[in-house]
Amino acid sequence: MSKRLVVDPITRIEGHLRIEVVLDENNRVVDAYSSSTMWRGIETILKGRDARDCGLIAMRICGVCTGAHYWTSIKAVEHALGITPPTNARLVRNLIAGSLYLHDHVVHFYHLHALDWVDIVSALKADPYKAAKEAENYSENPWYNSPTQYKAIQERLKKFVESGRLGPFANAYWGNKSYKFTPEQNLIATAHYLEALEAQRWMAQMMAIYGGKNPHPQSIVVGGVTCVQDIKNPARASLFKELLLKSRDFVLRAYIPDIIMAGQVYKDEALNGVGAGLGNYLVYGDFPLDDNPHYKAKLLFSPGVVVNKDLTKVIPFDQSKITEDVTHSWYKYENTDKPLHPFDGQTNPNYTGFDENGLLKVNEKYSWIKSPIYDDIRVEVGPLARMIVGYASGNERIKNYVDKALKAAGLPLQALFSTVGRTAARAIETWMISDVMIEWIDQLASNSAKGNLDTWTKFDYDKLTKGKELKGYGLSEAPRGALGHWVRIVDGKVANYQAVVPSTWNAGPRDYKGRMGAYESSLVSNITLSNPDQPLEILRTVHSFDPCIACAVHVIDTKGREIAQYKIDPVSGGMCYV
């Protein structure tokens, strides 16, 4: 007899993601539904604004990858105006974005996802001497590897456990049969979890050097960047490179070895395709490597679409084939029930609630996230998509890093199509980004030393926009996946704005044909719970996407009441009426 299981909230970060699954009599997941329970309205706020201000407002979509929305929005306006930023601005933007990748991926693996694989309490049983020896199986020079170090970590953990307050390690399913690391392996990963707290600080500092602050960088403007003094100062470049090399060291000596260890221990899950999902992958492409105009430059991440895991064919990407459907979303479209391209997108809330048992009305509307569709195909976006599309495209840099990681773990390419593979792909691209950033910071420092301080492309906004209707799109690869902002500008003001974010692509509900989104599909991909009261396997697979629902939704009162009104006085400042 089947039964419904609810996991809510499932995220360890911003936003409220609710997962409902149907289990059969063997506790195998046979159906799944993904729902976001809050609404996003930033598109409505942007209407009527000066388009040059979009970036600063749009970055408030999220509190984590703020920068990704910032530069994607700026890019959309630049595309509408026909502006290409100069070399130094391209390099600075790549360095800021690269810093976000390092920070975001390290935080994701250790602080948002590792506890799905690592049994913290088991680490107390480990032999510190054996742990130090075990670490040498995955790295020639493991990060801070000594019995003394591991023993000190154990003492810290022991105090947590004896006090009955596990702090960040509370509310987990310690002892679950799906945990497979030995006590020594758990101790190694736990040590790196704690040391990653320091490492991620270096990466945040890197973003602040050229971005001005973290989160919410401030130095990117339509046409270029404003951090001229930082580019001129060689000490800033030296500090950036010092932090980058320290970060890269952590990635190579802790993160990558831990992923190789996980790949070997959880090998069966990878080979059996546990959590594989749709098998269709979409990449917009990003990190321009030359100064050609937007979408004409050579890119670090190859754009394209791979369907049905077929690595022999990459379909060219075309943004005009993107639509959003609201059949099962708490929205309504005026004058049509067909999916809409973002340039024509609408944001009209239509909340119809839960059923009488407090469950999702899965045959009706059940999420605040729309259902993005590419050329009438449901797709997955994110690091795994970037590695799959890059590999299939013959991107030599990506192929090299993927092959090295798989060889080290002793796994075939097919293993990538799994929850394990999705987690590994994020680490592989962190490794690659940390290497290529060295090239970018050296090039920026060289330009400055030669007196090239050009950081902005001059333009006349009024002349470009007065009496005209312009359209532009910003396409980026945020750490979580393909991120797109579409803007229509009339006489210099925003007439319509739509953002299709990574978590929308992956967390979207069923579409008008009843087809699943990426989260839903991954959960019906060979997942069986060892204990239905401890849905660890569900957490593991959904967390492998790095869900961050803040991008997809914003605040709403559950009873539909108005929360506040804001009136802005242009003379004396803002007033808030709550």
PDB file of N, CA and C in Angstrom, residues 239-291:
ATOM      1  N   LEU A 239      47.090  40.709  -3.099  1.00  0.00           N
ATOM      2  CA  LEU A 239      46.242  40.146  -2.046  1.00  0.00           C
ATOM      3  C   LEU A 239      45.240  39.161  -2.647  1.00  0.00           C
ATOM      4  N   PHE A 240      44.649  39.567  -3.781  1.00  0.00           N
ATOM      5  CA  PHE A 240      43.672  38.678  -4.425  1.00  0.00           C
ATOM      6  C   PHE A 240      44.337  37.342  -4.763  1.00  0.00           C
ATOM      7  N   LYS A 241      45.523  37.418  -5.362  1.00  0.00           N
ATOM      8  CA  LYS A 241      46.192  36.173  -5.779  1.00  0.00           C
ATOM      9  C   LYS A 241      46.601  35.324  -4.576  1.00  0.00           C
ATOM     10  N   GLU A 242      47.041  35.984  -3.514  1.00  0.00           N
ATOM     11  CA  GLU A 242      47.404  35.236  -2.295  1.00  0.00           C
ATOM     12  C   GLU A 242      46.197  34.458  -1.761  1.00  0.00           C
ATOM     13  N   LEU A 243      45.037  35.128  -1.705  1.00  0.00           N
ATOM     14  CA  LEU A 243      43.820  34.464  -1.217  1.00  0.00           C
ATOM     15  C   LEU A 243      43.376  33.365  -2.181  1.00  0.00           C
ATOM     16  N   LEU A 244      43.537  33.628  -3.477  1.00  0.00           N
ATOM     17  CA  LEU A 244      43.159  32.633  -4.483  1.00  0.00           C
ATOM     18  C   LEU A 244      44.005  31.368  -4.343  1.00  0.00           C
ATOM     19  N   LEU A 245      45.311  31.541  -4.171  1.00  0.00           N
ATOM     20  CA  LEU A 245      46.190  30.372  -4.059  1.00  0.00           C
ATOM     21  C   LEU A 245      45.898  29.580  -2.779  1.00  0.00           C
ATOM     22  N   LYS A 246      45.591  30.281  -1.677  1.00  0.00           N
ATOM     23  CA  LYS A 246      45.209  29.575  -0.447  1.00  0.00           C
ATOM     24  C   LYS A 246      43.913  28.792  -0.657  1.00  0.00           C
ATOM     25  N   SER A 247      42.974  29.429  -1.348  1.00  0.00           N
ATOM     26  CA  SER A 247      41.685  28.773  -1.599  1.00  0.00           C
ATOM     27  C   SER A 247      41.873  27.544  -2.488  1.00  0.00           C
ATOM     28  N   ARG A 248      42.676  27.719  -3.518  1.00  0.00           N
ATOM     29  CA  ARG A 248      42.940  26.611  -4.447  1.00  0.00           C
ATOM     30  C   ARG A 248      43.617  25.458  -3.705  1.00  0.00           C
ATOM     31  N   ASP A 249      44.497  25.796  -2.786  1.00  0.00           N
ATOM     32  CA  ASP A 249      45.181  24.771  -1.999  1.00  0.00           C
ATOM     33  C   ASP A 249      44.166  23.942  -1.206  1.00  0.00           C
ATOM     34  N   PHE A 250      43.187  24.629  -0.613  1.00  0.00           N
ATOM     35  CA  PHE A 250      42.154  23.902   0.137  1.00  0.00           C
ATOM     36  C   PHE A 250      41.335  23.017  -0.801  1.00  0.00           C
ATOM     37  N   VAL A 251      41.001  23.552  -1.965  1.00  0.00           N
ATOM     38  CA  VAL A 251      40.215  22.777  -2.933  1.00  0.00           C
ATOM     39  C   VAL A 251      40.965  21.505  -3.333  1.00  0.00           C
ATOM     40  N   LEU A 252      42.260  21.640  -3.631  1.00  0.00           N
ATOM     41  CA  LEU A 252      43.034  20.500  -4.121  1.00  0.00           C
ATOM     42  C   LEU A 252      43.380  19.489  -3.033  1.00  0.00           C
ATOM     43  N   ARG A 253      43.561  19.963  -1.792  1.00  0.00           N
ATOM     44  CA  ARG A 253      44.033  19.053  -0.728  1.00  0.00           C
ATOM     45  C   ARG A 253      42.927  18.578   0.217  1.00  0.00           C
ATOM     46  N   ALA A 254      41.739  19.186   0.136  1.00  0.00           N
ATOM     47  CA  ALA A 254      40.631  18.758   1.002  1.00  0.00           C
ATOM     48  C   ALA A 254      39.382  18.423   0.182  1.00  0.00           C
ATOM     49  N   TYR A 255      38.859  19.428  -0.580  1.00  0.00           N
ATOM     50  CA  TYR A 255      37.592  19.247  -1.287  1.00  0.00           C
ATOM     51  C   TYR A 255      37.658  18.109  -2.314  1.00  0.00           C
ATOM     52  N   ILE A 256      38.638  18.174  -3.229  1.00  0.00           N
ATOM     53  CA  ILE A 256      38.724  17.142  -4.262  1.00  0.00           C
ATOM     54  C   ILE A 256      38.994  15.761  -3.655  1.00  0.00           C
ATOM     55  N   PRO A 257      39.940  15.627  -2.706  1.00  0.00           N
ATOM     56  CA  PRO A 257      40.129  14.308  -2.082  1.00  0.00           C
ATOM     57  C   PRO A 257      38.864  13.783  -1.396  1.00  0.00           C
ATOM     58  N   ASP A 258      38.108  14.665  -0.748  1.00  0.00           N
ATOM     59  CA  ASP A 258      36.871  14.217  -0.094  1.00  0.00           C
ATOM     60  C   ASP A 258      35.856  13.728  -1.126  1.00  0.00           C
ATOM     61  N   ILE A 259      35.801  14.385  -2.280  1.00  0.00           N
ATOM     62  CA  ILE A 259      34.880  13.952  -3.339  1.00  0.00           C
ATOM     63  C   ILE A 259      35.321  12.602  -3.909  1.00  0.00           C
ATOM     64  N   ILE A 260      36.637  12.427  -4.079  1.00  0.00           N
ATOM     65  CA  ILE A 260      37.141  11.133  -4.571  1.00  0.00           C
ATOM     66  C   ILE A 260      36.806  10.029  -3.567  1.00  0.00           C
ATOM     67  N   MET A 261      36.979  10.339  -2.288  1.00  0.00           N
ATOM     68  CA  MET A 261      36.636   9.367  -1.232  1.00  0.00           C
ATOM     69  C   MET A 261      35.149   9.010  -1.307  1.00  0.00           C
ATOM     70  N   ALA A 262      34.298  10.009  -1.463  1.00  0.00           N
ATOM     71  CA  ALA A 262      32.855   9.753  -1.543  1.00  0.00           C
ATOM     72  C   ALA A 262      32.522   8.953  -2.800  1.00  0.00           C
ATOM     73  N   GLY A 263      33.190   9.282  -3.909  1.00  0.00           N
ATOM     74  CA  GLY A 263      32.934   8.564  -5.153  1.00  0.00           C
ATOM     75  C   GLY A 263      33.250   7.089  -5.047  1.00  0.00           C
ATOM     76  N   GLN A 264      34.322   6.778  -4.309  1.00  0.00           N
ATOM     77  CA  GLN A 264      34.696   5.367  -4.149  1.00  0.00           C
ATOM     78  C   GLN A 264      33.754   4.641  -3.190  1.00  0.00           C
ATOM     79  N   VAL A 265      33.409   5.304  -2.090  1.00  0.00           N
ATOM     80  CA  VAL A 265      32.571   4.643  -1.084  1.00  0.00           C
ATOM     81  C   VAL A 265      31.122   4.502  -1.569  1.00  0.00           C
ATOM     82  N   TYR A 266      30.628   5.531  -2.253  1.00  0.00           N
ATOM     83  CA  TYR A 266      29.235   5.498  -2.732  1.00  0.00           C
ATOM     84  C   TYR A 266      29.187   5.118  -4.216  1.00  0.00           C
ATOM     85  N   LYS A 267      30.139   4.294  -4.625  1.00  0.00           N
ATOM     86  CA  LYS A 267      30.272   3.889  -6.026  1.00  0.00           C
ATOM     87  C   LYS A 267      29.009   3.208  -6.563  1.00  0.00           C
ATOM     88  N   ASP A 268      28.412   2.338  -5.768  1.00  0.00           N
ATOM     89  CA  ASP A 268      27.239   1.586  -6.244  1.00  0.00           C
ATOM     90  C   ASP A 268      26.080   2.522  -6.590  1.00  0.00           C
ATOM     91  N   GLU A 269      25.860   3.543  -5.758  1.00  0.00           N
ATOM     92  CA  GLU A 269      24.789   4.500  -6.047  1.00  0.00           C
ATOM     93  C   GLU A 269      25.041   5.207  -7.379  1.00  0.00           C
ATOM     94  N   ALA A 270      26.299   5.564  -7.614  1.00  0.00           N
ATOM     95  CA  ALA A 270      26.627   6.257  -8.863  1.00  0.00           C
ATOM     96  C   ALA A 270      26.401   5.347 -10.066  1.00  0.00           C
ATOM     97  N   LEU A 271      26.869   4.107  -9.973  1.00  0.00           N
ATOM     98  CA  LEU A 271      26.750   3.181 -11.107  1.00  0.00           C
ATOM     99  C   LEU A 271      25.302   2.764 -11.356  1.00  0.00           C
ATOM    100  N   ASN A 272      24.480   2.782 -10.307  1.00  0.00           N
ATOM    101  CA  ASN A 272      23.073   2.413 -10.456  1.00  0.00           C
ATOM    102  C   ASN A 272      22.186   3.606 -10.811  1.00  0.00           C
ATOM    103  N   GLY A 273      22.790   4.759 -11.017  1.00  0.00           N
ATOM    104  CA  GLY A 273      22.026   5.930 -11.449  1.00  0.00           C
ATOM    105  C   GLY A 273      21.054   6.459 -10.406  1.00  0.00           C
ATOM    106  N   VAL A 274      21.344   6.257  -9.130  1.00  0.00           N
ATOM    107  CA  VAL A 274      20.464   6.767  -8.073  1.00  0.00           C
ATOM    108  C   VAL A 274      20.407   8.298  -8.145  1.00  0.00           C
ATOM    109  N   GLY A 275      19.211   8.836  -8.309  1.00  0.00           N
ATOM    110  CA  GLY A 275      19.028  10.289  -8.353  1.00  0.00           C
ATOM    111  C   GLY A 275      19.355  10.920  -9.694  1.00  0.00           C
ATOM    112  N   ALA A 276      19.427  10.129 -10.748  1.00  0.00           N
ATOM    113  CA  ALA A 276      19.868  10.645 -12.056  1.00  0.00           C
ATOM    114  C   ALA A 276      18.954  11.752 -12.592  1.00  0.00           C
ATOM    115  N   GLY A 277      17.646  11.536 -12.563  1.00  0.00           N
ATOM    116  CA  GLY A 277      16.726  12.601 -13.000  1.00  0.00           C
ATOM    117  C   GLY A 277      16.432  12.587 -14.482  1.00  0.00           C
ATOM    118  N   LEU A 278      16.178  13.784 -15.024  1.00  0.00           N
ATOM    119  CA  LEU A 278      15.653  13.933 -16.379  1.00  0.00           C
ATOM    120  C   LEU A 278      16.579  13.379 -17.462  1.00  0.00           C
ATOM    121  N   GLY A 279      17.878  13.574 -17.293  1.00  0.00           N
ATOM    122  CA  GLY A 279      18.814  13.179 -18.344  1.00  0.00           C
ATOM    123  C   GLY A 279      18.919  14.198 -19.462  1.00  0.00           C
ATOM    124  N   ASN A 280      18.244  15.333 -19.315  1.00  0.00           N
ATOM    125  CA  ASN A 280      18.333  16.439 -20.284  1.00  0.00           C
ATOM    126  C   ASN A 280      19.031  17.615 -19.598  1.00  0.00           C
ATOM    127  N   TYR A 281      20.010  18.217 -20.268  1.00  0.00           N
ATOM    128  CA  TYR A 281      20.845  19.229 -19.610  1.00  0.00           C
ATOM    129  C   TYR A 281      20.959  20.481 -20.475  1.00  0.00           C
ATOM    130  N   LEU A 282      20.812  21.645 -19.824  1.00  0.00           N
ATOM    131  CA  LEU A 282      20.861  22.934 -20.520  1.00  0.00           C
ATOM    132  C   LEU A 282      21.949  23.821 -19.917  1.00  0.00           C
ATOM    133  N   VAL A 283      22.740  24.436 -20.775  1.00  0.00           N
ATOM    134  CA  VAL A 283      23.767  25.394 -20.333  1.00  0.00           C
ATOM    135  C   VAL A 283      23.681  26.633 -21.216  1.00  0.00           C
ATOM    136  N   TYR A 284      23.604  27.821 -20.591  1.00  0.00           N
ATOM    137  CA  TYR A 284      23.640  29.071 -21.354  1.00  0.00           C
ATOM    138  C   TYR A 284      25.069  29.384 -21.818  1.00  0.00           C
ATOM    139  N   GLY A 285      26.057  28.951 -21.016  1.00  0.00           N
ATOM    140  CA  GLY A 285      27.452  29.321 -21.273  1.00  0.00           C
ATOM    141  C   GLY A 285      27.808  30.598 -20.530  1.00  0.00           C
ATOM    142  N   ASP A 286      29.109  30.696 -20.117  1.00  0.00           N
ATOM    143  CA  ASP A 286      29.519  31.911 -19.381  1.00  0.00           C
ATOM    144  C   ASP A 286      31.033  31.977 -19.237  1.00  0.00           C
ATOM    145  N   PHE A 287      31.485  33.063 -18.629  1.00  0.00           N
ATOM    146  CA  PHE A 287      32.879  33.444 -18.453  1.00  0.00           C
ATOM    147  C   PHE A 287      33.521  33.723 -19.817  1.00  0.00           C
ATOM    148  N   PRO A 288      33.254  34.930 -20.371  1.00  0.00           N
ATOM    149  CA  PRO A 288      33.829  35.274 -21.679  1.00  0.00           C
ATOM    150  C   PRO A 288      35.349  35.307 -21.616  1.00  0.00           C
ATOM    151  N   LEU A 289      35.974  34.771 -22.675  1.00  0.00           N
ATOM    152  CA  LEU A 289      37.432  34.673 -22.735  1.00  0.00           C
ATOM    153  C   LEU A 289      38.041  35.647 -23.735  1.00  0.00           C
ATOM    154  N   ASP A 290      37.184  36.446 -24.411  1.00  0.00           N
ATOM    155  CA  ASP A 290      37.693  37.491 -25.294  1.00  0.00           C
ATOM    156  C   ASP A 290      36.741  38.679 -25.223  1.00  0.00           C
ATOM    157  N   ASP A 291      37.018  39.729 -25.994  1.00  0.00           N
ATOM    158  CA  ASP A 291      36.265  40.986 -25.862  1.00  0.00           C
ATOM    159  C   ASP A 291      35.228  41.185 -26.964  1.00  0.00           C
TER     160      ASP A 291
END
